[in-house]
Amino acid sequence: MPARQISPRRRLRDVISARRAVERSRGDAILHGLCVLAGLIAGFVVVEIAYQVISGAAPAISTFGLGFLGHTNWAPNLNHFGAAVMLYGTAVTSAIAMLIAVPVSVAIALYLSMLAPATVRAIVGPLVEMLAAIPSVILGFWGVIFLAPFVQKHLEPWLHSKLGFIPIFGPGQTTGLSLFTAGLILTVMVVPIIASLSRDLFLTVPSELKEGAEALGATQWEVIRGVVLPSTMSGVAAATTLGLGRALGESIAVLSVIGTGSAIHSSLFLTGNTLAARIAQDIQYPVSKLQVHSIFYLALILLVFGVVTNLIARAVARRYDVHRAFV
Amino acid sequence: MTSTAHSSDRLGYDPTAPLTPSGNLRRRLVVSRIAQGGAILAAILAVAALAVVTYDVIQQGASALSLGFLIHDPPQFGGAGGGIRSDILGTAMIVVLGALMATPIGILIAIYLTEFASPRSRLGNALRLGLDLMQGVPSIVVGIFVLGLIVDVQHKDSGFAGSVALAIIMLPLIARSTQEVLRLVPTALRDASDALGVERWRAILTVILPTAVGGILTGSILAIARAAGETAPLLVADSTFGPHLTFNWFGPMPNIPVSILTASEALNPAAYARAWGAALVLLAGILLANVGARLLLARSRRRITG
């Protein structure tokens, strides 16, 4: 009997060599080659994006250096450019968006993964995701015509009267086009991303853990606080980072509602500008070569933001087996 | 048993008391109810946002919409009347060319990652990283890239440049969704093909892809719909078009998103009406594509997982 047995290692080797024989056929080589070619094209595009943006920004970098980041002046006629106003506006609008969007999205995700009945889940889930399908230009147009007047007439006066002692809730202005409105529009764009990712995460929490907590007498909220959220915290952080990346890079919707200001105001209810909105605003009719290079410099900053947020999200999300397919 | 009943008696336990929570448990249940209410409220808010935006666009756009709106070009020098025929067809041509570039490459990359590359393969990991990075590039930066790569070389805007930009936006989405669907295809199918001695490429083309085709289609449609609404890259790469229909991909080509943006900045009522009409056409197309793709996905999921 032992003589008939093939050693496991030998069997493995046979299987591998049989596989090799299958893979060696010409059709396989062609398909494999095509796939690798497609991969190389994608890789080339990524490298080329970095190269184009950096080489376009190079003259501006050598003219202004890192001081570009600290200067508040964006004056095409004087040929002087600085990104401080845009950096401030990008940070403030994204912060507003994340402050509102993260709790709302996590709540939506909890509702969809734990509370909603199956039929409601099957309808509300896709509806939330479809919020992300509204083109930013339509959202921006809607923001100017409907949201901005609402913010100016109701939201800003109310916040100012209640919280006016804090400088960021200063008196509103006449248009409703402001950092605050831009933050709200970004919230609408970011919520579906964070919500659908978090929902998928919450669904991965083993039901044994949840049922165990319930068996010990935990209420639903205690299950959420004690089991679901702690075990998915870093995944939610990754989803938030991806949402942040989206908020930092959005241009058209923000351009419409931010009022394209050129100074740093402490009040959220005054105008401002973001990196992406400034690019969209200036790229059509630049007055000088240096302005074009400065626009590329802004794009380079945005590219770094986008890459960094994605790498962070990727590093965190690697620990989870959640695949985001149809976001 | 009797002894515990006795001791509860001594502690003042009343077996006839109604079974409602009191004290600490009551407080905990109230907290839980509040949390549930908050979650429901958040979901309602998100759906309401979609409903309000859709309603406003329909309400504003419906008055502009007519058959003439769809089959006439915009008036030469602005003003009232005319339609958005050139914008609609221009967008269609730009998006279709972009999809023709992105879809095959995206699907091939997905096939490579799921069927050829082992989990530890260097090229595979580099490719996954590259796709993640590509998805992280803000769309306006994609536009800036195309500006440097094509528009500056050509010295003019072009529909082709727009297509390349949209293809870059679609590619990582298509590759990722295809990968997910291919992963759903049961390993048993692959093993069975191997056992029958079917070559890998034939197994992929005749067994695996046909099983997954519904899901791949869904992912591609969603990606294409997403790209069709993108304005930022077209504003950079393809914005200096005239009102007339053109079939020249290498010249400026009219498209809906940039037309909406330009008209919404024009501050005159006729332009506004046309912008709302165009917004309605675009939104209807994108939302319908989304609904259709999701229905298709539900059907093909059932087919794959049985």
XYZ file of C-alpha atoms in Angstrom:
633
model
C 0.000 0.000 0.000
C 2.711 2.582 0.811
C 4.350 1.763 -2.494
C 1.288 2.903 -4.456
C 1.069 6.236 -2.674
C 2.575 9.218 -4.497
C 4.281 11.686 -2.233
C 2.315 14.949 -1.904
C 5.230 16.999 -3.133
C 5.514 14.884 -6.266
C 1.780 15.202 -6.872
C 1.967 18.971 -6.520
C 4.788 19.042 -9.017
C 2.759 17.015 -11.488
C -0.217 19.326 -11.104
C 1.972 22.373 -11.617
C 3.629 20.997 -14.715
C 0.226 20.008 -16.112
C -0.932 23.597 -15.515
C 2.174 24.908 -17.242
C 1.434 22.719 -20.243
C -2.046 24.220 -20.432
C -0.689 27.726 -20.105
C 1.937 27.270 -22.735
C -0.515 27.137 -25.634
C -0.450 29.852 -28.250
C -3.956 31.158 -27.561
C -3.041 31.606 -23.949
C 0.105 33.449 -24.861
C -1.885 35.827 -27.078
C -4.563 36.555 -24.467
C -1.935 36.876 -21.754
C 0.035 39.237 -23.937
C -3.039 41.365 -24.668
C -3.822 41.604 -20.956
C -0.274 42.626 -20.107
C -0.398 45.183 -22.915
C -3.593 46.665 -21.472
C -1.931 46.814 -18.080
C 1.104 48.552 -19.540
C -1.135 51.139 -21.237
C -2.812 51.880 -17.908
C 0.550 52.090 -16.167
C 1.844 54.389 -18.892
C -1.164 56.692 -18.458
C -0.583 56.951 -14.701
C 3.087 57.803 -15.151
C 2.290 60.173 -18.011
C -0.307 62.038 -15.910
C 2.325 62.670 -13.259
C 4.893 63.666 -15.879
C 2.625 66.077 -17.766
C 1.415 67.807 -14.625
C 4.892 68.108 -13.108
C 6.534 69.324 -16.309
C 3.712 71.819 -16.869
C 4.143 73.112 -13.342
C 7.946 73.221 -13.439
C 8.328 76.865 -14.604
C 5.904 78.044 -11.921
C 7.707 75.959 -9.321
C 11.049 77.481 -10.248
C 9.547 80.993 -10.210
C 7.625 80.825 -6.942
C 9.031 77.785 -5.165
C 7.171 76.588 -2.103
C 6.272 80.204 -1.307
C 3.465 79.641 -3.836
C 1.613 77.781 -1.097
C 1.754 80.725 1.301
C 0.955 83.668 -0.989
C -2.605 84.948 -0.988
C -2.268 86.897 -4.219
C -3.655 85.457 -7.476
C -3.189 88.346 -9.868
C -2.885 87.346 -13.546
C -2.395 90.982 -14.607
C 0.542 91.463 -12.253
C 1.850 87.998 -13.110
C 1.890 87.061 -9.471
C 0.361 83.850 -8.271
C -0.139 82.177 -4.924
C -2.325 79.334 -3.730
C -3.055 80.254 -0.109
C -6.649 81.425 -0.686
C -7.426 78.276 -2.642
C -5.749 75.997 -0.097
C -7.774 77.648 2.655
C -11.025 77.362 0.695
C -10.336 73.731 -0.211
C -9.613 72.861 3.416
C -12.657 74.708 4.778
C -15.207 73.410 2.247
C -13.939 69.837 2.573
C -13.981 70.119 6.372
C -17.606 71.301 6.320
C -18.521 68.476 3.979
C -16.809 65.817 6.078
C -18.199 67.129 9.377
C -21.742 66.784 8.058
C -21.277 63.821 5.745
C -19.481 61.372 8.029
C -22.146 61.096 10.751
C -24.972 61.165 8.206
C -23.330 58.529 6.004
C -22.509 56.225 8.899
C -26.118 56.540 10.093
C -27.390 55.698 6.599
C -25.031 52.741 6.413
C -26.202 51.467 9.811
C -29.803 51.840 8.730
C -29.199 49.961 5.482
C -27.115 47.187 7.025
C -28.911 46.576 10.327
C -32.287 48.243 10.637
C -34.059 48.404 7.295
C -36.313 45.572 6.148
C -35.050 43.786 3.034
C -37.469 45.463 0.607
C -36.659 48.960 1.888
C -32.964 48.129 1.741
C -33.240 47.022 -1.887
C -34.815 50.360 -2.844
C -33.105 52.894 -0.576
C -29.608 51.472 -1.097
C -29.525 52.073 -4.877
C -31.268 55.445 -4.426
C -28.493 56.637 -2.113
C -25.911 55.438 -4.628
C -27.732 57.225 -7.440
C -27.212 60.479 -5.572
C -23.590 60.090 -6.667
C -24.731 59.818 -10.302
C -26.095 63.370 -10.498
C -23.595 65.241 -12.679
C -21.703 67.909 -10.769
C -22.661 70.582 -13.307
C -26.356 69.955 -12.620
C -25.770 69.936 -8.877
C -23.899 73.220 -9.211
C -26.630 74.827 -11.301
C -29.244 73.600 -8.829
C -27.084 74.950 -6.021
C -27.018 78.445 -7.524
C -30.735 78.611 -8.283
C -32.265 76.725 -5.342
C -29.798 76.002 -2.560
C -27.976 79.359 -2.397
C -31.159 81.459 -1.946
C -32.366 79.026 0.719
C -29.043 79.199 2.529
C -29.001 82.995 2.286
C -32.596 83.528 3.450
C -32.908 80.844 6.112
C -29.820 78.888 7.056
C -27.239 81.680 7.353
C -29.428 84.121 9.384
C -30.464 81.292 11.691
C -26.914 80.049 12.287
C -25.708 83.641 12.687
C -28.365 84.465 15.294
C -27.685 81.292 17.285
C -23.927 80.956 16.928
C -22.907 84.443 15.770
C -20.534 84.850 18.714
C -18.190 82.427 16.922
C -16.366 84.300 14.138
C -16.910 81.592 11.526
C -20.670 82.193 11.680
C -20.395 85.876 10.781
C -23.131 87.897 9.071
C -24.194 86.494 5.709
C -23.974 88.330 2.457
C -26.533 88.995 -0.216
C -26.015 86.126 -2.640
C -25.785 82.960 -0.601
C -22.740 81.980 -2.674
C -20.244 81.077 0.016
C -17.784 78.569 1.434
C -20.679 77.217 3.479
C -22.921 76.592 0.451
C -20.011 74.915 -1.337
C -19.517 72.694 1.704
C -23.182 71.681 1.596
C -22.994 70.794 -2.104
C -19.874 68.733 -1.437
C -21.742 66.965 1.353
C -24.372 65.817 -1.135
C -21.616 64.469 -3.391
C -19.674 62.702 -0.648
C -22.488 61.089 1.353
C -23.292 58.337 -1.182
C -19.621 57.334 -1.404
C -19.050 57.004 2.342
C -22.506 55.539 2.983
C -22.323 52.710 0.455
C -18.753 51.772 1.420
C -19.591 51.779 5.125
C -22.725 49.726 4.519
C -20.661 47.032 2.803
C -18.252 47.143 5.741
C -20.968 46.788 8.367
C -22.347 43.787 6.497
C -18.991 42.024 6.982
C -19.305 42.066 10.790
C -19.893 38.417 11.755
C -23.458 37.871 12.914
C -22.153 35.668 15.780
C -20.640 38.774 17.363
C -23.820 40.801 16.986
C -26.066 37.984 18.181
C -23.711 37.266 21.069
C -23.993 40.852 22.240
C -27.769 40.725 21.859
C -27.885 37.495 23.846
C -26.040 39.266 26.644
C -28.855 41.795 26.706
C -27.355 44.601 24.651
C -29.775 47.002 22.991
C -29.410 47.646 19.277
C -27.474 50.845 19.913
C -25.164 49.012 22.295
C -24.514 46.377 19.633
C -23.623 49.180 17.240
C -21.414 51.028 19.713
C -19.856 47.993 21.297
C -19.444 45.595 18.375
C -20.129 47.008 14.903
C -18.379 50.374 15.067
C -15.226 49.312 16.965
C -14.612 46.375 14.633
C -15.021 48.460 11.470
C -13.598 51.768 12.677
C -10.522 51.799 10.478
C -12.589 50.770 7.451
C -14.933 53.681 8.034
C -11.834 55.859 8.268
C -10.729 54.543 4.868
C -14.159 55.256 3.376
C -14.016 58.738 4.864
C -10.607 59.294 3.321
C -11.919 58.304 -0.108
C -14.831 60.700 0.360
C -12.376 63.401 1.370
C -10.398 62.779 -1.801
C -13.556 63.341 -3.813
C -14.392 66.532 -1.912
C -10.898 67.971 -2.337
C -10.932 67.399 -6.101
C -14.432 68.521 -7.047
C -14.345 71.534 -9.321
C -17.480 72.394 -11.297
C -20.164 72.216 -8.603
C -17.950 74.178 -6.225
C -17.079 76.731 -8.890
C -20.786 77.482 -9.324
C -21.657 78.095 -5.682
C -18.505 79.306 -3.938
C -18.680 82.843 -5.316
C -15.053 82.799 -6.554
C -13.673 85.181 -3.934
C -10.041 86.205 -3.859
C -9.398 86.713 -0.154
C -9.365 84.655 3.027
C -12.394 85.397 5.217
C -12.924 83.976 8.656
C -16.693 83.806 8.099
C -18.012 80.728 6.335
C -20.809 82.831 4.868
C -18.467 84.831 2.632
C -17.013 83.863 -0.721
C -13.834 81.897 -1.261
C -12.203 79.637 -3.819
C -10.786 76.138 -4.050
C -7.859 74.697 -5.994
C -10.061 72.768 -8.400
C -12.536 75.609 -8.882
C -9.707 78.059 -9.632
C -8.318 75.722 -12.272
C -11.736 75.372 -13.914
C -12.260 79.133 -13.747
C -8.906 80.201 -15.196
C -8.019 77.470 -17.666
C -10.217 78.684 -20.503
C -8.800 82.171 -20.858
C -5.350 82.427 -19.302
C -3.589 85.751 -19.992
C 0.013 84.615 -19.691
C 2.228 81.549 -19.951
C 3.076 81.890 -16.269
C -0.607 81.714 -15.409
C -0.915 78.420 -17.286
C 2.108 77.062 -15.416
C 0.640 78.261 -12.128
C -2.594 76.451 -12.983
C -0.534 73.299 -13.544
C 1.074 73.940 -10.147
C -2.418 73.974 -8.596
C -3.206 70.753 -10.467
C -0.012 69.228 -9.066
C -1.117 70.056 -5.518
C -4.511 68.486 -6.248
C -2.859 65.428 -7.758
C -0.781 64.982 -4.602
C -3.925 65.300 -2.481
C -5.734 62.725 -4.617
C -2.851 60.248 -4.587
C -2.214 60.608 -0.852
C -5.868 60.165 0.151
C -6.153 57.094 -2.077
C -2.947 55.547 -0.756
C -4.050 56.068 2.838
C -7.465 54.551 2.123
C -5.791 51.648 0.343
C -3.387 50.984 3.212
C -6.221 50.948 5.727
C -8.691 49.032 3.596
C -6.260 46.229 2.843
C -7.239 44.674 6.141
C -10.833 44.294 5.010
C -12.181 42.005 2.378
C -14.647 44.541 1.071
C -14.662 45.072 -2.645
C -16.130 48.273 -3.893
C -17.533 47.408 -7.240
C -20.423 49.621 -8.158
C -19.894 52.858 -6.314
C -36.860 27.262 42.661
C -38.990 27.969 45.666
C -36.072 29.400 47.549
C -35.342 31.956 44.797
C -38.991 32.892 44.689
C -38.779 33.421 48.393
C -35.718 35.589 48.187
C -37.265 37.708 45.394
C -40.301 38.039 47.567
C -38.166 39.353 50.308
C -36.531 41.851 47.896
C -39.938 43.181 46.994
C -40.356 41.405 43.636
C -43.930 41.625 42.450
C -44.779 38.849 39.957
C -47.911 40.674 38.879
C -46.028 43.812 37.754
C -46.305 44.504 33.981
C -43.293 43.408 31.930
C -42.135 46.863 30.877
C -38.553 47.997 31.225
C -37.828 50.447 33.992
C -34.870 52.328 35.380
C -31.562 51.749 33.634
C -32.923 49.388 31.010
C -35.584 51.913 30.110
C -32.922 54.573 29.638
C -30.844 52.239 27.466
C -33.824 51.420 25.286
C -34.631 55.113 24.868
C -31.052 55.785 23.770
C -31.308 52.913 21.307
C -34.611 54.238 19.926
C -33.097 57.690 19.459
C -30.154 56.176 17.563
C -32.522 54.207 15.328
C -34.560 57.328 14.698
C -31.386 59.207 13.755
C -30.387 56.481 11.288
C -33.821 56.519 9.643
C -33.743 60.317 9.475
C -30.341 60.246 7.763
C -31.594 57.789 5.149
C -34.671 59.946 4.537
C -32.441 63.026 4.151
C -30.319 61.355 1.469
C -33.322 60.112 -0.509
C -34.963 63.530 -0.095
C -31.875 65.233 -1.535
C -32.096 63.023 -4.624
C -35.844 63.634 -4.884
C -35.575 67.416 -4.479
C -32.812 67.833 -7.059
C -34.589 65.535 -9.528
C -37.917 67.292 -8.961
C -36.432 70.762 -9.424
C -34.651 69.740 -12.618
C -37.813 68.136 -14.037
C -39.979 71.056 -13.013
C -37.625 73.639 -14.559
C -36.631 71.593 -17.573
C -40.019 70.262 -18.609
C -41.152 73.623 -20.024
C -38.103 73.802 -22.281
C -38.476 70.240 -23.462
C -40.143 69.541 -26.783
C -39.410 67.585 -29.916
C -37.928 70.724 -31.477
C -35.611 71.092 -28.483
C -34.109 67.719 -29.266
C -33.763 68.076 -33.040
C -32.589 71.683 -33.512
C -29.167 73.190 -32.967
C -28.724 76.102 -30.552
C -29.199 79.574 -32.117
C -26.049 81.044 -33.642
C -25.743 84.094 -31.384
C -27.407 82.958 -28.170
C -30.916 84.217 -27.540
C -34.149 82.302 -27.315
C -35.342 79.299 -29.311
C -33.378 76.479 -30.818
C -32.479 73.210 -29.202
C -29.544 71.110 -28.144
C -29.278 68.579 -30.964
C -25.571 69.254 -31.542
C -24.874 68.965 -27.809
C -26.670 65.654 -27.488
C -24.992 64.065 -30.501
C -21.625 65.572 -29.564
C -21.803 64.126 -26.053
C -22.852 60.786 -27.501
C -19.891 60.721 -29.886
C -17.369 61.789 -27.247
C -18.674 59.273 -24.715
C -18.886 56.405 -27.219
C -15.315 56.932 -28.400
C -14.155 57.130 -24.772
C -16.016 53.925 -23.950
C -14.492 52.186 -26.992
C -11.053 53.051 -25.622
C -11.681 52.268 -21.965
C -13.892 49.171 -22.028
C -11.577 46.670 -23.774
C -8.551 47.824 -21.793
C -10.470 47.753 -18.525
C -11.849 44.267 -19.145
C -8.451 42.912 -20.243
C -6.838 44.312 -17.089
C -9.538 42.694 -14.975
C -9.009 39.368 -16.751
C -5.294 39.642 -16.132
C -5.769 40.382 -12.435
C -8.285 37.620 -11.759
C -7.249 34.897 -14.218
C -3.531 35.241 -14.855
C -1.788 37.112 -12.057
C -1.172 35.215 -8.835
C -1.979 37.197 -5.679
C 1.727 37.812 -5.128
C 2.674 38.701 -8.671
C 4.580 41.973 -8.858
C 2.963 43.163 -12.067
C -0.467 42.371 -10.639
C 0.152 44.376 -7.498
C 1.641 47.254 -9.444
C -1.423 47.219 -11.675
C -3.824 47.277 -8.716
C -1.903 50.216 -7.280
C -1.983 51.963 -10.658
C -5.757 51.540 -10.929
C -6.245 52.908 -7.419
C -4.049 55.885 -8.214
C -5.858 56.507 -11.500
C -9.178 56.509 -9.691
C -7.766 58.979 -7.178
C -6.849 61.568 -9.796
C -9.396 64.415 -9.593
C -11.299 64.784 -12.856
C -10.094 68.347 -13.417
C -6.510 67.079 -13.200
C -7.345 64.464 -15.842
C -8.435 67.429 -17.956
C -5.181 69.254 -17.244
C -3.254 66.136 -18.253
C -5.087 65.890 -21.564
C -4.501 69.596 -22.059
C -0.766 69.027 -21.800
C -0.799 65.788 -23.796
C -3.143 66.562 -26.703
C -4.669 70.033 -26.716
C -1.373 71.929 -26.445
C 0.136 69.787 -29.172
C -2.898 70.208 -31.432
C -3.226 73.895 -30.498
C -6.987 73.526 -30.222
C -9.716 71.830 -28.245
C -11.075 68.589 -29.630
C -13.702 65.975 -29.034
C -10.926 63.396 -29.245
C -9.117 64.975 -26.293
C -12.410 64.886 -24.404
C -12.830 61.193 -25.240
C -9.341 60.393 -23.944
C -10.083 62.246 -20.698
C -13.389 60.431 -20.209
C -11.707 57.101 -21.013
C -9.211 57.727 -18.200
C -12.116 58.349 -15.836
C -13.986 55.224 -16.964
C -11.029 52.832 -17.062
C -10.429 52.195 -13.331
C -14.183 51.932 -12.686
C -14.667 49.355 -15.452
C -11.573 47.366 -14.456
C -12.650 47.245 -10.835
C -16.266 46.272 -11.395
C -15.282 43.610 -13.950
C -12.803 42.203 -11.451
C -15.537 41.900 -8.836
C -17.861 40.081 -11.230
C -15.131 37.699 -12.423
C -14.407 36.927 -8.784
C -18.044 35.904 -8.362
C -17.766 33.272 -11.091
C -17.492 29.947 -9.249
C -14.021 28.354 -9.173
C -15.698 25.061 -10.010
C -16.200 26.325 -13.578
C -12.467 26.997 -13.931
C -11.523 23.685 -12.368
C -13.951 21.835 -14.615
C -12.475 23.474 -17.719
C -8.955 22.638 -16.559
C -9.986 19.055 -15.880
C -11.392 18.754 -19.393
C -8.093 20.002 -20.731
C -9.595 23.202 -22.120
C -6.958 25.801 -22.779
C -7.099 28.772 -20.440
C -7.955 31.340 -23.120
C -10.842 29.230 -24.401
C -12.143 28.755 -20.878
C -12.007 32.506 -20.343
C -13.684 33.402 -23.623
C -16.321 30.667 -23.737
C -17.068 29.908 -20.072
C -16.003 32.631 -17.678
C -16.791 35.782 -19.665
C -20.232 34.588 -20.846
C -21.142 33.762 -17.238
C -20.083 37.213 -16.103
C -21.279 39.243 -19.072
C -24.289 40.751 -17.307
C -22.219 42.062 -14.426
C -19.506 43.366 -16.728
C -22.133 45.205 -18.754
C -23.600 46.719 -15.580
C -20.233 47.975 -14.405
C -19.417 49.397 -17.817
C -22.770 51.171 -18.146
C -22.395 52.731 -14.691
C -18.869 53.884 -15.512
C -19.937 55.303 -18.870
C -22.896 57.085 -17.262
C -20.579 58.560 -14.666
C -18.211 59.817 -17.362
C -21.054 61.194 -19.499
C -21.878 63.724 -16.775
C -18.283 64.806 -16.212
C -17.811 68.490 -16.946
C -14.394 69.383 -15.620
C -12.239 67.485 -18.141
C -14.377 68.655 -21.061
C -14.215 72.243 -19.850
C -10.443 71.979 -20.133
C -10.177 69.837 -23.261
C -13.259 70.553 -25.342
C -15.056 73.805 -24.527
C -14.521 76.214 -27.420
C -17.190 74.757 -29.701
C -19.742 76.516 -31.863
C -23.458 75.837 -31.967
C -23.362 73.529 -34.982
C -23.219 69.791 -35.220
C -19.829 68.481 -36.254
C -18.507 65.018 -36.939
C -14.879 66.056 -36.753
C -13.429 64.408 -33.679
C -10.240 66.431 -33.999
C -11.956 69.760 -33.674
C -13.991 71.302 -30.865
C -17.130 69.225 -30.427
C -20.329 70.451 -28.733
C -21.324 68.624 -25.566
C -24.091 68.902 -22.981
C -22.175 69.399 -19.701
C -20.111 72.358 -20.881
C -23.189 73.855 -22.565
C -25.076 73.679 -19.269
C -22.203 75.357 -17.462
C -21.838 78.128 -20.056
C -25.580 78.768 -20.206
C -25.922 78.769 -16.428
C -23.266 81.478 -16.231
C -24.865 83.582 -18.973
C -27.442 85.241 -16.705
C -30.141 85.525 -19.330
C -33.522 83.787 -19.154
C -33.351 82.123 -22.586
C -29.996 80.572 -21.763
C -31.311 79.449 -18.389
C -34.289 77.727 -19.998
C -31.986 75.902 -22.404
C -29.640 74.974 -19.545
C -32.518 73.446 -17.555
C -33.765 71.568 -20.600
C -30.280 70.211 -21.252
C -29.889 69.329 -17.574
C -33.138 67.375 -17.710
C -32.050 65.450 -20.813
C -28.658 64.639 -19.271
C -30.042 63.688 -15.861
C -32.794 61.543 -17.375
C -30.260 59.688 -19.514
C -27.894 59.078 -16.612
C -30.535 58.039 -14.084
C -32.225 55.725 -16.610
C -28.852 54.133 -17.401
C -28.316 53.647 -13.671
C -31.690 52.031 -13.097
C -31.316 49.799 -16.147
C -27.810 48.738 -15.156
C -28.901 47.860 -11.641
C -31.835 45.778 -12.862
C -29.460 43.962 -15.178
C -27.071 43.397 -12.283
C -29.773 41.867 -10.105
C -30.669 39.481 -12.904
C -27.115 38.421 -13.674
C -26.231 38.006 -9.970
C -29.055 35.491 -9.733
C -27.685 33.762 -12.801
C -24.127 33.487 -11.486
C -24.831 32.482 -7.928
C -27.785 30.348 -8.920
